[in-house]
Coordinates of C-alpha atoms and ligand atoms in Angstrom, one line a residue:
M2 CA 99.1 83.6 121.9
T3 CA 99.8 85.5 118.7
P4 CA 100.4 89.2 119.5
L5 CA 98.0 91.7 117.7
V6 CA 99.8 94.8 118.9
S7 CA 103.5 95.4 118.9
I8 CA 104.9 98.0 121.3
I9 CA 108.3 99.1 120.2
M10 CA 110.4 101.6 122.1
G11 CA 113.7 103.3 121.4
S12 CA 115.2 102.3 124.7
T13 CA 114.1 100.6 128.0
S14 CA 114.4 104.1 129.5
D15 CA 111.0 104.7 127.7
M16 CA 109.4 101.8 129.6
P17 CA 108.1 103.7 132.6
V18 CA 105.9 105.7 130.1
M19 CA 105.1 102.8 127.9
E20 CA 103.8 100.6 130.8
D21 CA 100.5 102.5 130.5
A22 CA 100.0 101.0 127.0
A23 CA 100.9 97.6 128.2
K24 CA 98.5 97.8 131.2
F25 CA 95.6 99.0 129.0
L26 CA 96.1 96.2 126.4
N27 CA 96.4 93.7 129.3
E28 CA 93.1 95.0 130.8
M29 CA 91.4 94.7 127.4
Q30 CA 92.9 91.1 127.1
I31 CA 94.5 92.0 123.8
P32 CA 97.7 89.9 123.1
F33 CA 100.7 92.2 122.6
E34 CA 104.4 92.1 122.6
I35 CA 107.0 94.7 123.8
N36 CA 110.5 95.1 122.5
A37 CA 113.2 97.8 122.4
L38 CA 114.6 98.6 119.0
S39 CA 116.4 101.7 117.9
A40 CA 116.4 103.4 114.5
H41 CA 119.9 104.6 115.2
R42 CA 121.5 101.9 117.3
T43 CA 119.9 98.9 115.6
P44 CA 118.8 100.0 112.2
E45 CA 118.9 96.5 110.6
L46 CA 116.8 95.0 113.4
V47 CA 114.2 97.8 112.9
S48 CA 114.0 96.9 109.2
D49 CA 113.6 93.2 109.9
F50 CA 110.9 93.9 112.4
A51 CA 108.9 96.3 110.2
K52 CA 109.1 94.1 107.1
N53 CA 107.9 91.0 109.0
A54 CA 105.3 92.4 111.4
A55 CA 102.3 92.1 109.1
E56 CA 103.0 88.5 108.2
R57 CA 103.5 87.6 111.9
G58 CA 99.9 88.7 112.5
I59 CA 100.5 92.1 114.0
K60 CA 97.6 94.5 113.3
V61 CA 98.9 97.8 114.8
I62 CA 102.4 99.0 115.8
I63 CA 102.9 101.4 118.7
A64 CA 106.3 103.0 118.4
A65 CA 107.7 105.3 121.1
A66 CA 110.9 107.3 121.1
G67 CA 112.4 110.4 122.5
G68 CA 114.8 113.0 121.2
A69 CA 115.5 112.6 117.5
A70 CA 112.6 110.2 117.4
H71 CA 113.0 108.5 114.0
L72 CA 111.8 105.1 115.1
P73 CA 108.0 105.4 114.3
G74 CA 108.7 107.0 110.9
V75 CA 111.4 104.5 109.9
I76 CA 109.0 101.6 110.9
A77 CA 106.1 103.2 109.0
A78 CA 108.3 103.5 105.9
Q79 CA 108.7 99.7 105.8
T80 CA 105.2 98.3 106.6
Q81 CA 101.7 98.8 105.5
L82 CA 100.4 98.4 109.1
P83 CA 99.1 101.5 110.9
V84 CA 101.8 103.0 113.1
I85 CA 101.0 105.0 116.2
G86 CA 103.8 107.2 117.4
V87 CA 104.3 108.2 121.1
P88 CA 106.7 111.2 121.6
I89 CA 108.6 110.6 124.8
R90 CA 109.8 113.4 127.0
T91 CA 113.5 112.9 127.8
Q92 CA 116.1 114.5 130.0
M93 CA 117.6 116.2 126.9
G94 CA 115.9 119.4 127.8
M95 CA 113.8 120.1 124.7
E96 CA 110.4 119.8 126.5
A97 CA 109.6 116.9 124.0
W98 CA 109.4 119.3 121.0
D99 CA 112.2 117.3 119.5
A100 CA 110.4 114.0 119.6
M101 CA 107.0 115.5 118.8
L102 CA 108.2 117.2 115.6
S103 CA 110.3 114.2 114.6
I104 CA 107.3 111.9 114.8
I105 CA 104.5 114.2 113.5
Q106 CA 106.2 115.8 110.5
M107 CA 106.2 112.8 108.2
P108 CA 106.4 113.2 104.4
P109 CA 103.2 112.7 102.4
G110 CA 102.6 109.0 101.8
I111 CA 104.0 107.7 105.1
P112 CA 101.7 108.8 108.0
V113 CA 102.4 108.1 111.6
A114 CA 99.3 108.7 113.9
T115 CA 100.9 110.7 116.7
V116 CA 99.4 110.9 120.2
G117 CA 100.4 113.4 122.8
V118 CA 103.6 113.5 124.7
N119 CA 104.0 110.4 126.9
A120 CA 100.4 109.5 125.9
A121 CA 101.0 105.7 125.9
K122 CA 97.5 104.9 127.1
N123 CA 95.9 106.9 124.3
A124 CA 98.1 105.0 121.8
A125 CA 96.8 101.7 123.2
I126 CA 93.2 102.9 123.0
L127 CA 93.7 104.1 119.5
A128 CA 95.2 100.7 118.5
C129 CA 92.1 99.0 119.9
Q130 CA 89.8 101.4 118.1
I131 CA 91.6 100.6 114.8
M132 CA 91.4 96.8 115.4
A133 CA 87.7 97.2 116.4
L134 CA 86.8 98.0 112.8
G135 CA 87.3 94.4 111.9
N136 CA 86.8 92.6 115.2
D137 CA 83.5 92.5 117.0
D138 CA 85.0 91.2 120.2
I139 CA 87.4 94.2 120.4
R140 CA 84.6 96.5 119.4
S141 CA 82.5 95.5 122.4
K142 CA 85.5 96.0 124.7
V143 CA 86.1 99.5 123.3
V144 CA 82.4 100.4 123.6
K145 CA 82.4 99.1 127.2
F146 CA 85.6 101.1 128.0
K147 CA 84.2 104.3 126.5
S148 CA 81.0 104.0 128.5
T149 CA 83.1 104.1 131.7
L150 CA 84.4 107.5 130.6
A151 CA 80.9 108.9 130.3
A152 CA 80.0 107.3 133.7
K153 CA 82.9 109.2 135.2
I154 CA 81.6 112.6 134.1
T155 CA 78.1 111.7 135.2
K156 CA 79.4 111.0 138.7
A157 CA 81.5 114.2 138.6
N158 CA 78.4 116.2 137.9
E159 CA 76.5 114.5 140.7
D160 CA 79.3 115.4 143.0
L161 CA 79.4 119.0 141.7
A162 CA 75.7 119.4 142.2
K163 CA 76.2 118.8 145.9
I164 CA 78.5 121.8 146.3
K165 CA 76.5 124.7 147.5
Y166 CA 77.3 128.4 147.0
E167 CA 74.9 131.3 147.6
Y168 CA 75.1 132.3 144.0
K169 CA 75.4 128.9 142.5
T170 CA 72.3 128.1 140.5
N171 CA 72.6 124.3 139.9
Ligands
LIG215 C1 115.7 107.5 122.2 O1 116.6 108.1 123.0 C2 114.9 106.6 123.1 O2 113.6 106.4 122.7 C3 115.0 107.3 124.4 O3 113.8 108.1 124.6 C4 116.1 108.3 124.3 C5 117.2 108.0 125.3 O4 117.6 106.7 125.2 P1 118.7 106.1 126.3 O5 120.0 106.9 126.1 O6 118.1 106.2 127.6 O7 118.9 104.6 125.9 O8 116.3 106.8 121.2

């Protein structure tokens, strides 16, 4: 199977968070790969990866990092593929502001689509939505997934309707 999504993380210490992205892509039956690469510890490998990803058939890159999280931006600087950044909360005590700002504040011309702190699942969903633009099979999977979200709220309202208070009107 040729991977369509590449999940890259700065360290395997990010894996407990990034598992959510892997699980979602797996459920959607989207071929993906996962690797650890570091903008600081393995800069040349990051460069090789970013420059070759498109020609290997990758459609979207999900890049996660914590702290001085330069990985998503450095990858985005070297590929035309869309890059989704996941800021990781680390033990470094900055409440993830370090990673968030490092990933979000890219210079004009090199965007990184940044999801919330540790929001690996949202990154995988967004990757599917991007790929769905040019792939009917993925589009139907995304539509089906989104319909489960609406069903969840419908069920929640049915449950809330059963709760009785003297002054509750619905
Ligand atoms: C970042 O530094 C990684 O993405 C990770 O979130 C953080 C800590 O890495 P380790 O010291 O656990 O390898 O580059």
